[in-house]
Short mmCIF file of C-alpha atoms in Angstrom, two decimals:
data_model
loop_
_atom_site.label_atom_id
_atom_site.label_comp_id
_atom_site.label_asym_id
_atom_site.label_seq_id
_atom_site.Cartn_x
_atom_site.Cartn_y
_atom_site.Cartn_z
CA MET A 258 58.70 163.38 232.35
CA SER A 259 55.44 164.78 230.92
CA THR A 260 52.23 165.01 232.91
CA GLU A 261 50.55 162.47 230.61
CA ALA A 262 53.39 159.99 231.06
CA ALA A 263 53.32 160.45 234.80
CA ALA A 264 49.59 159.68 234.82
CA VAL A 265 50.09 156.27 233.21
CA PRO A 266 50.20 153.60 235.95
CA VAL A 267 53.36 151.56 236.11
CA ALA A 268 52.88 147.85 235.56
CA VAL A 269 53.45 145.86 238.71
CA ALA A 270 54.78 142.33 238.46
CA PRO A 271 52.55 139.74 240.13
CA ALA A 272 53.74 138.63 243.53
CA LYS A 273 55.71 135.44 243.39
CA ARG A 274 54.41 132.49 245.33
CA PRO A 275 56.79 131.53 248.13
CA PRO A 276 58.61 128.23 247.61
CA ILE A 277 57.24 125.20 249.38
CA ASN A 278 58.49 125.04 252.95
CA LYS A 279 60.66 121.91 253.01
CA TYR A 280 60.11 121.15 256.68
CA ALA A 281 56.31 121.43 256.38
CA PHE A 282 56.51 119.35 253.19
CA ALA A 283 58.38 116.57 255.05
CA CYS A 284 55.88 116.63 257.94
CA ALA A 285 52.91 116.41 255.56
CA LEU A 286 54.59 113.61 253.63
CA LEU A 287 55.20 111.45 256.71
CA ALA A 288 51.73 112.09 258.18
CA SER A 289 49.98 111.31 254.89
CA MET A 290 51.71 107.96 254.48
CA ASN A 291 49.23 106.58 257.01
CA SER A 292 46.60 106.82 254.27
CA VAL A 293 48.41 104.06 252.35
CA LEU A 294 46.80 101.67 254.83
CA LEU A 295 43.23 102.47 253.80
CA GLY A 296 43.93 102.41 250.07
CA TYR A 297 45.77 99.10 250.28
CA ASP A 298 43.04 97.44 252.30
CA ILE A 299 40.26 98.52 249.92
CA SER A 300 41.94 97.40 246.72
CA VAL A 301 43.60 94.22 248.01
CA MET A 302 40.15 92.95 248.95
CA SER A 303 39.05 93.22 245.31
CA GLY A 304 41.41 90.41 244.30
CA ALA A 305 41.61 88.50 247.58
CA GLN A 306 37.84 87.91 247.55
CA LEU A 307 38.11 85.81 244.37
CA PHE A 308 40.45 83.31 246.04
CA MET A 309 38.90 83.60 249.51
CA LYS A 310 35.51 82.62 248.16
CA GLU A 311 36.97 79.48 246.59
CA ASP A 312 39.15 78.55 249.58
CA LEU A 313 36.71 79.17 252.45
CA LYS A 314 33.53 78.29 250.47
CA ILE A 315 31.73 81.51 251.36
CA THR A 316 28.86 83.24 249.56
CA ASP A 317 28.62 86.55 247.71
CA THR A 318 26.63 87.97 250.64
CA GLN A 319 29.41 87.04 253.07
CA ILE A 320 31.97 88.54 250.68
CA GLU A 321 30.22 91.91 250.40
CA ILE A 322 29.74 92.07 254.17
CA LEU A 323 33.42 91.25 254.71
CA ALA A 324 34.49 93.78 252.09
CA GLY A 325 32.35 96.67 253.27
CA VAL A 326 32.17 96.18 257.02
CA ILE A 327 35.68 97.58 257.54
CA ASN A 328 34.24 100.99 256.68
CA ILE A 329 31.64 100.66 259.41
CA TYR A 330 34.31 99.57 261.87
CA SER A 331 36.48 102.51 260.84
CA LEU A 332 33.66 104.79 262.00
CA PHE A 333 34.45 103.85 265.59
CA GLY A 334 38.14 104.39 264.92
CA SER A 335 37.59 107.88 263.52
CA LEU A 336 35.39 108.92 266.45
CA LEU A 337 37.93 107.56 268.93
CA ALA A 338 40.68 109.37 267.06
CA GLY A 339 38.90 112.68 267.59
CA VAL A 340 39.20 112.24 271.35
CA THR A 341 42.62 110.60 271.27
CA SER A 342 44.14 113.31 269.09
CA ASP A 343 43.11 115.97 271.61
CA TRP A 344 44.31 113.86 274.53
CA LEU A 345 47.56 112.24 273.34
CA GLY A 346 48.27 114.62 270.49
CA ARG A 347 48.12 114.30 266.72
CA ARG A 348 51.50 112.58 266.40
CA TYR A 349 50.96 109.71 268.85
CA THR A 350 47.50 109.12 267.41
CA MET A 351 49.19 108.34 264.09
CA VAL A 352 51.56 105.91 265.81
CA LEU A 353 48.57 104.22 267.43
CA ALA A 354 46.85 103.95 264.04
CA ALA A 355 49.84 102.14 262.53
CA ALA A 356 50.05 99.71 265.46
CA ILE A 357 46.35 98.84 265.28
CA PHE A 358 46.41 98.29 261.53
CA PHE A 359 49.52 96.09 261.83
CA THR A 360 47.63 93.84 264.25
CA GLY A 361 44.59 93.70 261.98
CA ALA A 362 46.64 92.75 258.90
CA LEU A 363 48.23 89.85 260.80
CA LEU A 364 44.86 88.62 262.02
CA MET A 365 43.38 88.68 258.50
CA GLY A 366 46.37 86.98 256.88
CA LEU A 367 46.48 84.17 259.44
CA ALA A 368 42.71 83.74 259.87
CA PRO A 369 41.64 80.06 259.75
CA ASP A 370 37.98 80.80 259.04
CA TYR A 371 35.40 83.48 258.24
CA ALA A 372 34.78 84.40 261.88
CA MET A 373 38.45 85.22 262.50
CA LEU A 374 38.53 87.19 259.25
CA MET A 375 35.75 89.37 260.65
CA VAL A 376 37.77 89.91 263.84
CA GLY A 377 40.76 90.98 261.74
CA ARG A 378 38.58 93.32 259.70
CA PHE A 379 37.31 94.91 262.91
CA VAL A 380 40.80 95.59 264.24
CA ALA A 381 42.05 96.85 260.86
CA GLY A 382 38.96 99.04 260.55
CA ILE A 383 39.72 100.78 263.84
CA GLY A 384 43.25 101.50 262.58
CA VAL A 385 41.95 102.77 259.24
CA GLY A 386 39.54 105.12 261.02
CA PHE A 387 42.36 106.55 263.11
CA ALA A 388 44.61 107.11 260.09
CA LEU A 389 41.87 108.51 257.88
CA MET A 390 40.83 111.15 260.39
CA ILE A 391 44.17 112.30 261.77
CA ALA A 392 46.35 112.68 258.66
CA PRO A 393 44.47 115.62 257.03
CA VAL A 394 43.91 117.35 260.40
CA TYR A 395 47.61 117.24 261.30
CA THR A 396 48.69 118.34 257.84
CA ALA A 397 46.25 121.28 257.75
CA GLU A 398 47.47 122.44 261.16
CA VAL A 399 51.15 122.26 260.21
CA ALA A 400 50.97 123.66 256.67
CA PRO A 401 51.51 127.37 255.90
CA THR A 402 48.52 129.12 254.33
CA SER A 403 50.22 129.47 250.92
CA ALA A 404 50.56 125.69 250.50
CA ARG A 405 47.81 124.32 252.74
CA GLY A 406 45.70 122.96 249.89
CA PHE A 407 48.72 121.33 248.23
CA LEU A 408 49.99 119.69 251.41
CA THR A 409 46.59 118.70 252.80
CA SER A 410 45.86 116.77 249.59
CA PHE A 411 48.75 114.42 250.35
CA PRO A 412 46.62 111.91 252.36
CA GLU A 413 44.50 111.27 249.29
CA VAL A 414 47.65 110.93 247.17
CA PHE A 415 48.92 108.17 249.43
CA ASN A 416 45.47 106.62 249.67
CA ASN A 417 45.57 106.20 245.91
CA LEU A 418 49.12 104.90 246.05
CA GLY A 419 47.89 102.30 248.54
CA ILE A 420 45.13 101.33 246.11
CA LEU A 421 47.67 100.83 243.35
CA LEU A 422 49.89 98.75 245.65
CA GLY A 423 46.90 96.61 246.60
CA TYR A 424 46.15 95.86 242.95
CA VAL A 425 49.83 95.06 242.32
CA SER A 426 49.74 92.67 245.28
CA ASN A 427 46.64 90.99 243.85
CA PHE A 428 48.33 90.44 240.53
CA ALA A 429 51.66 89.36 242.05
CA PHE A 430 50.21 86.66 244.31
CA ALA A 431 47.40 85.48 242.02
CA ARG A 432 49.46 82.49 240.78
CA LEU A 433 50.07 81.06 244.26
CA PRO A 434 47.93 78.14 245.47
CA VAL A 435 44.44 79.30 246.37
CA HIS A 436 44.88 78.77 250.12
CA LEU A 437 48.06 80.89 250.13
CA SER A 438 47.35 83.65 247.62
CA TRP A 439 44.79 85.69 249.58
CA ARG A 440 46.73 85.24 252.83
CA ALA A 441 49.91 86.61 251.25
CA MET A 442 47.95 89.61 249.97
CA PHE A 443 46.84 90.52 253.50
CA LEU A 444 50.14 89.75 255.23
CA VAL A 445 52.08 92.08 252.94
CA GLY A 446 49.85 94.84 254.30
CA ALA A 447 51.45 94.37 257.75
CA VAL A 448 54.81 95.68 256.50
CA PRO A 449 54.11 99.42 255.87
CA PRO A 450 52.70 100.15 259.37
CA VAL A 451 56.00 99.13 260.98
CA PHE A 452 57.95 101.76 259.04
CA LEU A 453 55.21 104.35 259.35
CA GLY A 454 54.98 104.03 263.12
CA VAL A 455 58.72 104.64 263.47
CA ALA A 456 58.85 107.48 260.91
CA VAL A 457 56.04 109.43 262.59
CA LEU A 458 58.10 109.68 265.80
CA ALA A 459 60.53 111.95 263.91
CA MET A 460 57.76 114.52 263.30
CA PRO A 461 56.96 117.52 265.52
CA GLU A 462 53.62 117.82 267.26
CA SER A 463 50.93 120.02 265.71
CA PRO A 464 51.46 123.67 266.78
CA ARG A 465 47.73 124.13 267.27
CA TRP A 466 47.57 121.16 269.65
CA LEU A 467 50.58 122.56 271.52
CA VAL A 468 48.81 125.90 271.95
CA MET A 469 45.68 124.12 273.15
CA ARG A 470 47.83 122.48 275.84
CA GLY A 471 49.43 125.78 276.82
CA ARG A 472 52.84 124.91 275.33
CA VAL A 473 53.19 128.20 273.48
CA ALA A 474 57.00 128.21 273.34
CA ASP A 475 57.02 124.74 271.73
CA ALA A 476 54.36 125.85 269.25
CA ARG A 477 56.42 128.92 268.32
CA ARG A 478 59.45 126.73 267.54
CA VAL A 479 57.39 124.47 265.26
CA LEU A 480 55.77 127.45 263.51
CA ARG A 481 59.15 129.05 262.83
CA LYS A 482 60.10 125.87 260.95
CA THR A 483 56.82 125.33 259.08
CA SER A 484 55.92 128.93 258.08
CA ASP A 485 57.11 130.87 255.04
CA SER A 486 58.56 133.62 257.26
CA ASP A 487 59.02 134.55 260.91
CA ALA A 488 56.35 137.21 260.49
CA GLU A 489 53.85 134.61 259.27
CA ALA A 490 54.83 132.33 262.18
CA ASP A 491 54.11 135.11 264.66
CA GLU A 492 50.81 135.91 262.97
CA ARG A 493 49.72 132.25 262.97
CA LEU A 494 50.65 131.92 266.64
CA LEU A 495 48.68 135.04 267.51
CA ASP A 496 45.61 133.65 265.74
CA MET A 497 45.94 130.36 267.63
CA LYS A 498 46.32 132.14 270.96
CA LYS A 499 43.22 134.20 270.23
CA ALA A 500 41.27 131.06 269.34
CA VAL A 501 42.20 129.42 272.65
CA GLY A 502 41.70 132.55 274.76
CA ILE A 503 45.33 133.47 275.49
CA PRO A 504 45.83 137.27 275.41
CA ALA A 505 48.34 138.70 272.96
CA THR A 506 50.25 140.24 275.88
CA ALA A 507 51.01 136.85 277.42
CA THR A 508 54.62 135.74 277.01
CA ASP A 509 55.80 132.22 276.35
CA ASP A 510 57.00 132.00 279.96
CA ASP A 511 53.62 132.67 281.55
CA ASP A 512 51.77 129.82 283.21
CA VAL A 513 49.52 129.66 280.17
CA LEU A 514 47.96 126.27 280.73
CA ALA A 515 46.58 127.34 284.10
CA ILE A 516 45.27 130.52 282.50
CA ILE A 517 43.51 128.60 279.74
CA ARG A 518 41.89 126.15 282.15
CA ALA A 519 40.70 128.95 284.43
CA ASN A 520 39.44 130.97 281.48
CA ASN A 521 37.51 128.17 279.77
CA ASN A 522 35.19 126.87 282.45
CA LYS A 523 32.35 127.34 279.99
CA GLY A 524 33.70 124.50 277.84
CA ASN A 525 36.06 125.91 275.22
CA ASP A 526 39.19 124.41 273.71
CA VAL A 527 41.59 122.96 276.28
CA ASP A 528 39.12 122.58 279.08
CA SER A 529 36.78 120.68 276.78
CA THR A 530 39.52 118.33 275.67
CA VAL A 531 40.64 117.70 279.24
CA ASN A 532 37.06 116.72 280.08
CA GLY A 533 36.83 114.26 277.21
CA GLY A 534 35.48 116.67 274.62
CA VAL A 535 31.93 116.53 276.06
CA SER A 536 31.32 120.28 275.65
CA VAL A 537 32.70 120.16 272.10
CA TRP A 538 30.19 117.48 271.11
CA LYS A 539 27.47 119.55 272.78
CA GLU A 540 28.45 122.60 270.74
CA LEU A 541 28.56 120.50 267.55
CA LEU A 542 25.41 118.41 267.87
CA ILE A 543 23.10 119.76 270.59
CA ASN A 544 23.40 123.54 270.54
CA PRO A 545 25.43 124.59 267.48
CA SER A 546 25.62 128.24 266.49
CA ARG A 547 24.47 129.33 263.03
CA PRO A 548 27.97 129.27 261.50
CA VAL A 549 28.68 125.84 263.02
CA ARG A 550 25.44 124.47 261.56
CA ARG A 551 26.45 125.77 258.15
CA MET A 552 29.91 124.27 258.51
CA LEU A 553 28.41 120.91 259.42
CA VAL A 554 26.02 121.00 256.46
CA ALA A 555 28.91 121.79 254.12
CA GLY A 556 31.44 119.37 255.63
CA LEU A 557 29.18 116.40 256.33
CA GLY A 558 27.32 116.86 253.05
CA LEU A 559 30.56 116.83 251.08
CA MET A 560 31.76 113.70 252.89
CA PHE A 561 28.42 112.00 252.16
CA ILE A 562 28.59 112.84 248.46
CA GLN A 563 32.18 111.66 248.08
CA GLN A 564 31.25 108.06 248.92
CA ALA A 565 27.57 107.93 247.92
CA THR A 566 28.70 108.03 244.27
CA GLY A 567 29.97 104.43 244.57
CA VAL A 568 33.65 105.09 243.95
CA ASP A 569 34.72 102.45 246.47
CA CYS A 570 32.47 99.93 244.71
CA VAL A 571 34.37 100.55 241.48
CA VAL A 572 37.67 100.05 243.31
CA MET A 573 36.66 97.03 245.40
CA TYR A 574 34.65 95.18 242.74
CA SER A 575 36.59 96.24 239.65
CA PRO A 576 37.38 92.62 238.60
CA ARG A 577 33.66 91.86 238.51
CA VAL A 578 32.89 95.02 236.52
CA PHE A 579 35.67 94.16 234.06
CA GLU A 580 34.26 90.65 233.79
CA ARG A 581 30.86 92.12 232.97
CA ALA A 582 32.55 94.29 230.33
CA GLY A 583 33.84 91.15 228.58
CA ILE A 584 37.17 90.30 230.29
CA LYS A 585 36.59 86.73 231.44
CA SER A 586 40.07 85.64 232.58
CA LYS A 587 40.67 86.08 236.32
CA THR A 588 44.30 87.04 235.76
CA ASN A 589 43.41 89.52 233.00
CA SER A 590 40.72 91.15 235.13
CA LEU A 591 43.25 91.61 237.96
CA GLY A 592 45.70 93.07 235.44
CA PHE A 593 43.10 95.55 234.17
CA SER A 594 42.27 96.42 237.79
CA MET A 595 45.79 97.80 238.12
CA ALA A 596 44.75 100.37 235.50
CA VAL A 597 42.13 101.63 237.99
CA GLY A 598 44.84 102.09 240.61
CA ALA A 599 47.11 103.77 238.07
CA CYS A 600 44.36 106.25 237.09
CA LYS A 601 43.68 107.16 240.71
CA THR A 602 47.39 107.59 241.40
CA PHE A 603 48.47 109.46 238.28
CA PHE A 604 45.53 111.87 238.00
CA ILE A 605 45.57 113.09 241.57
CA PRO A 606 48.53 115.47 240.99
CA ILE A 607 46.13 117.60 238.92
CA SER A 608 44.21 118.64 242.02
CA THR A 609 47.33 118.67 244.18
CA LEU A 610 48.99 121.24 241.93
CA LEU A 611 45.88 123.35 241.30
CA LEU A 612 44.32 123.53 244.77
CA ASP A 613 46.19 126.69 245.75
CA ARG A 614 45.98 128.21 242.27
CA VAL A 615 42.39 127.84 241.03
CA GLY A 616 40.68 127.09 244.34
CA ARG A 617 38.59 124.33 245.88
CA ARG A 618 35.21 125.06 244.28
CA PRO A 619 36.29 124.92 240.61
CA LEU A 620 37.99 121.57 241.14
CA LEU A 621 35.01 120.13 243.01
CA LEU A 622 32.50 121.27 240.39
CA ALA A 623 34.59 120.14 237.41
CA SER A 624 35.29 116.78 239.02
CA GLY A 625 31.69 116.21 240.07
CA GLY A 626 30.36 117.07 236.61
CA GLY A 627 32.80 114.67 234.95
CA MET A 628 31.93 111.87 237.38
CA ALA A 629 28.22 112.22 236.66
CA VAL A 630 28.76 112.15 232.88
CA PHE A 631 31.07 109.11 232.97
CA LEU A 632 28.80 107.19 235.33
CA PHE A 633 25.88 107.72 232.93
CA THR A 634 28.13 106.58 230.06
CA LEU A 635 29.27 103.48 231.95
CA ALA A 636 25.72 102.55 232.91
CA THR A 637 24.40 103.06 229.36
CA SER A 638 27.15 101.00 227.72
CA LEU A 639 26.66 98.12 230.19
CA MET A 640 22.89 98.22 229.63
CA MET A 641 23.32 98.11 225.86
CA MET A 642 25.69 95.12 226.19
CA ASP A 643 22.88 93.18 227.85
CA ARG A 644 20.75 93.64 224.71
CA ARG A 645 23.32 92.53 222.14
CA PRO A 646 24.86 89.17 221.33
CA GLU A 647 28.22 88.57 223.04
CA GLY A 648 30.16 88.72 219.76
CA GLU A 649 28.77 92.17 218.90
CA ALA A 650 29.45 93.78 222.26
CA ALA A 651 33.24 94.18 222.08
CA ALA A 652 33.06 97.88 221.21
CA LEU A 653 30.60 98.54 224.01
CA GLY A 654 32.91 96.68 226.39
CA ALA A 655 35.74 99.02 225.43
CA VAL A 656 33.46 102.04 226.03
CA SER A 657 32.55 100.63 229.45
CA ILE A 658 36.18 100.21 230.44
CA ALA A 659 37.08 103.69 229.18
CA ALA A 660 34.14 105.26 231.03
CA MET A 661 35.06 103.42 234.23
CA LEU A 662 38.67 104.63 234.07
CA ALA A 663 37.54 108.18 233.21
CA PHE A 664 35.19 108.16 236.21
CA VAL A 665 38.06 107.13 238.50
CA ALA A 666 40.32 109.80 236.94
CA SER A 667 37.67 112.49 237.48
CA PHE A 668 37.29 111.49 241.11
CA ALA A 669 41.05 111.49 241.70
CA SER A 670 41.54 114.90 240.09
CA GLY A 671 38.96 116.66 242.25
CA LEU A 672 36.36 115.29 244.63
CA GLY A 673 38.65 112.62 246.11
CA PRO A 674 41.42 114.80 247.57
CA VAL A 675 39.62 118.17 247.71
CA ALA A 676 36.86 116.88 250.01
CA TRP A 677 39.44 115.99 252.67
CA VAL A 678 41.24 119.31 252.24
CA TYR A 679 38.02 121.30 252.48
CA CYS A 680 36.70 119.50 255.54
CA SER A 681 40.00 119.85 257.39
CA GLU A 682 40.05 123.65 257.09
CA ILE A 683 36.47 124.92 257.59
CA TYR A 684 36.07 124.20 261.31
CA PRO A 685 37.37 126.39 264.17
CA LEU A 686 40.21 125.09 266.30
CA ARG A 687 38.10 124.15 269.31
CA LEU A 688 35.85 121.91 267.16
CA ARG A 689 38.24 120.72 264.47
CA ALA A 690 39.26 117.27 265.75
CA GLN A 691 35.74 116.13 266.68
CA ALA A 692 34.10 117.69 263.60
CA ALA A 693 36.69 116.04 261.35
CA ALA A 694 36.05 112.75 263.14
CA LEU A 695 32.31 113.16 262.55
CA GLY A 696 32.88 113.82 258.85
CA THR A 697 35.18 110.82 258.57
CA GLY A 698 32.50 108.72 260.24
CA ILE A 699 29.88 109.82 257.69
CA ASN A 700 32.35 109.10 254.90
CA ARG A 701 33.04 105.58 256.19
CA ILE A 702 29.36 104.79 256.80
CA MET A 703 28.54 105.65 253.21
CA SER A 704 31.53 103.70 251.91
CA GLY A 705 30.41 100.71 253.95
CA ALA A 706 26.79 101.07 252.86
CA THR A 707 27.68 101.16 249.16
CA THR A 708 30.29 98.37 249.21
CA MET A 709 28.16 96.08 251.39
CA SER A 710 25.13 96.48 249.12
CA PHE A 711 26.73 96.61 245.65
CA LEU A 712 26.48 92.90 244.80
CA SER A 713 22.92 92.60 246.13
CA LEU A 714 21.91 95.84 244.39
CA SER A 715 23.44 94.67 241.11
CA ASN A 716 21.59 91.36 241.35
CA SER A 717 18.37 93.27 241.94
CA ILE A 718 18.56 96.14 239.41
CA THR A 719 21.61 95.01 237.34
CA ILE A 720 25.08 96.57 237.41
CA ALA A 721 23.92 99.15 234.87
CA GLY A 722 21.03 100.15 237.12
CA SER A 723 23.42 100.53 240.06
CA PHE A 724 25.61 102.94 238.12
CA TYR A 725 22.58 104.92 236.95
CA LEU A 726 21.65 105.33 240.62
CA TYR A 727 25.16 106.54 241.52
CA ALA A 728 25.09 108.95 238.56
CA CYS A 729 21.86 110.53 239.85
CA VAL A 730 23.42 110.90 243.32
CA MET A 731 26.43 112.64 241.79
CA ALA A 732 24.22 115.01 239.79
CA ALA A 733 22.38 115.98 242.98
CA GLY A 734 25.72 116.33 244.73
CA TRP A 735 26.93 118.77 242.09
CA VAL A 736 23.95 121.03 242.84
CA PHE A 737 24.72 120.82 246.56
CA MET A 738 28.38 121.76 246.05
CA TYR A 739 27.44 124.70 243.84
CA PHE A 740 25.09 126.28 246.40
CA PHE A 741 26.56 125.32 249.79
CA LEU A 742 30.36 125.35 249.52
CA PRO A 743 32.12 128.76 249.69
CA GLU A 744 35.72 129.11 248.51
CA THR A 745 38.35 128.76 251.27
CA MET A 746 41.55 129.24 249.27
CA GLY A 747 43.95 131.80 250.73
CA ARG A 748 42.23 132.14 254.09
CA SER A 749 43.83 131.23 257.40
CA LEU A 750 42.29 128.36 259.34
CA GLU A 751 41.16 130.81 262.02
CA ASP A 752 39.45 133.05 259.43
CA THR A 753 37.17 130.55 257.68
CA ALA A 754 34.34 130.94 260.24
CA LYS A 755 33.46 134.25 258.60
CA LEU A 756 32.52 132.39 255.42
CA PHE A 757 29.68 130.69 257.26
CA GLY A 758 28.11 133.58 259.16
CA LYS A 759 29.82 136.87 259.89
CA GLU A 760 27.35 138.09 262.44
CA ASP A 761 27.87 135.04 264.65
CA ALA A 762 31.61 135.17 264.16
CA ASP A 763 31.54 138.76 265.39
CA ASP A 764 29.62 137.67 268.47
CA ASP A 765 32.27 135.02 269.04
CA ASP A 766 34.98 137.69 268.72
CA LEU A 767 33.24 139.71 271.43
CA GLY A 768 33.32 136.66 273.68
CA ARG A 769 36.99 136.12 272.90
CA ARG A 770 37.78 139.75 273.80
CA HIS A 771 36.02 139.23 277.12
CA ASP A 772 38.05 136.04 277.65
CA ARG A 773 41.29 137.84 276.86
CA LYS A 774 40.41 140.55 279.40
CA LYS A 775 39.90 137.89 282.05
CA SER A 776 43.15 136.19 281.02
CA THR A 777 45.08 139.46 281.27
CA GLU A 778 43.80 139.92 284.81
CA LEU A 779 44.89 136.36 285.65
CA ILE A 780 48.36 136.96 284.21
CA THR A 781 48.74 140.20 286.17
CA ALA A 782 47.75 138.43 289.36
CA HIS A 783 50.13 135.56 288.56
CA GLN A 784 53.03 137.95 288.03
#
C-alpha cells in the first residue's frame, strides 16, 4: 500500500442505535396508561357540558368552573404525589392514582346535583394530579439513556389517546336521553382505572427509588433488565449510588440504608424523604443553589407556557369553537370534535420518534413557532367571520377549522410531549419527585386558569380576541425556550446538572466525595 493511500482515513460506519429494550418498553407502556385518565376527563367534559347544562339547568359560569376546577384540584394531587412517591414508591403511587380516579368517576356519573358533581371533580382531580406527576418520573427513571426521550413521551401519547376516547364517548352517548347521556359519559371513565391499577402491580419499582431506600441489590436486578447492556446497568447504578452518597466500594450486601441515613443528616436524598421531604422543599424554594434556580426557571417556565397557550380550552370547548366556525348541529360539532382528538393522537408519534434523534430543543422550537402561527390564523379568520354575512363566511369557517386542527397537531408533535420529557430529566435525583410535582402543579394551575376563564374571556373580548391573546403568549414562550432551555439529549439523568451551572455542580461533587469518604469509614466500621 502506498504512503498516500495509507494517509487517507478509512470511512467508519456510524454506530447503530441499540434496539429498544423490550422490558423497559413494557414498563413505560404500563406506567403511561395512567395518563389516559387525564385526557379522557378533559375531552369528555367538552360534550357532557352540553347535556349537563340542559339537564341540571346550570349557567355558563358554573360550567366553566366545573370544567376547569379539576385542574386546580389536581394541583393538590400532584404535590401529594411528590411526597407519596418518595414514601410508598413510584409503583404504588400509580395504583393509588387509579383508585382515586375510579372513585371520582363514579361520584360524577351518579351525582344528583351540581354540588355532588363538584365533589366528584375534586376526587377525580386528586387522582389526575397523582397520575400526571408520577408517570413521566417513573418512566424517565426506568428508561435507558438511548431511549429515554422516546419512552418518556409515552404519558403524553396516552393522554392524547384518552382525549380521543373522551370525544368518542361524547359522540356515542349523545343520542341517549339528556338525563342519561352525560352520566354514561362519566361512568365509562370508571372502567380503565380498574385495569390500570391491576396492571401496574406487575411492574418493577423504579431503580432510583430502590437506591434511595438502600435496596441496591434490587435496583441492580431492575437495571439489568431495563438497560441496553450489563455495562450500562453497572454505570447507571454507580451514578445513582454517587447521587445518594453510597461509595463505589460498597457491596450490595452492606447495610446501605443505615449508611445513607447516617451520612445524610444534612438533608439529602433518603433522609429527606424519610422526614417528609422538608429539606428537599427547602433546597428547592428557600435556599436553592444557582443550578437549581436555573433548572426551576427552565422547568416551571416550560410547564407554564405549555398550558398558557390555551390548548386545553381548544380541547374542552371545541364544540363551541366549531359552532362559532359555522357548524350549528350539536351532533355534527361533537363529530368534528373527534377530529381534534384524532389530530392529537396521530401527530404525537412525530415527537416520539424524533426525540432521541433530533433532540428536545428543535422539536420545542418548531412546535412553538407553528402553534403561534396557527393561533394567529385561527383568531384572524374568526374575526373576519364576524364582519361578513353568514352566507359569505363558509370559506373562512373552513380556514378556522383547519387552523384549529393544525394548532392541535403542532402542539401534539412537540410542546405537548416534549415538555413532560424535558421536565422529568433536568432535576437531580434528590429533588426530582418534588420538583416534578411543583412543575405539574404549575401546569395544572394554568390549565385551570385558562379553562375556567375561557367563556368569560370570550364574552368580554370575543373568541377571536382570546386566541390572539394565546398567540401572543406562545410567541413570548418561543423566545423563552430559545434562550433558557439547553439540549438534554444523550445525557444521563445524573449528568444534566452540568447544563445549568458547572461551577456549582463541581462544588456538589466535592461534597459528594466528602460524603463517600464518610460512608467508607462507616462501612469499614460496620464490617
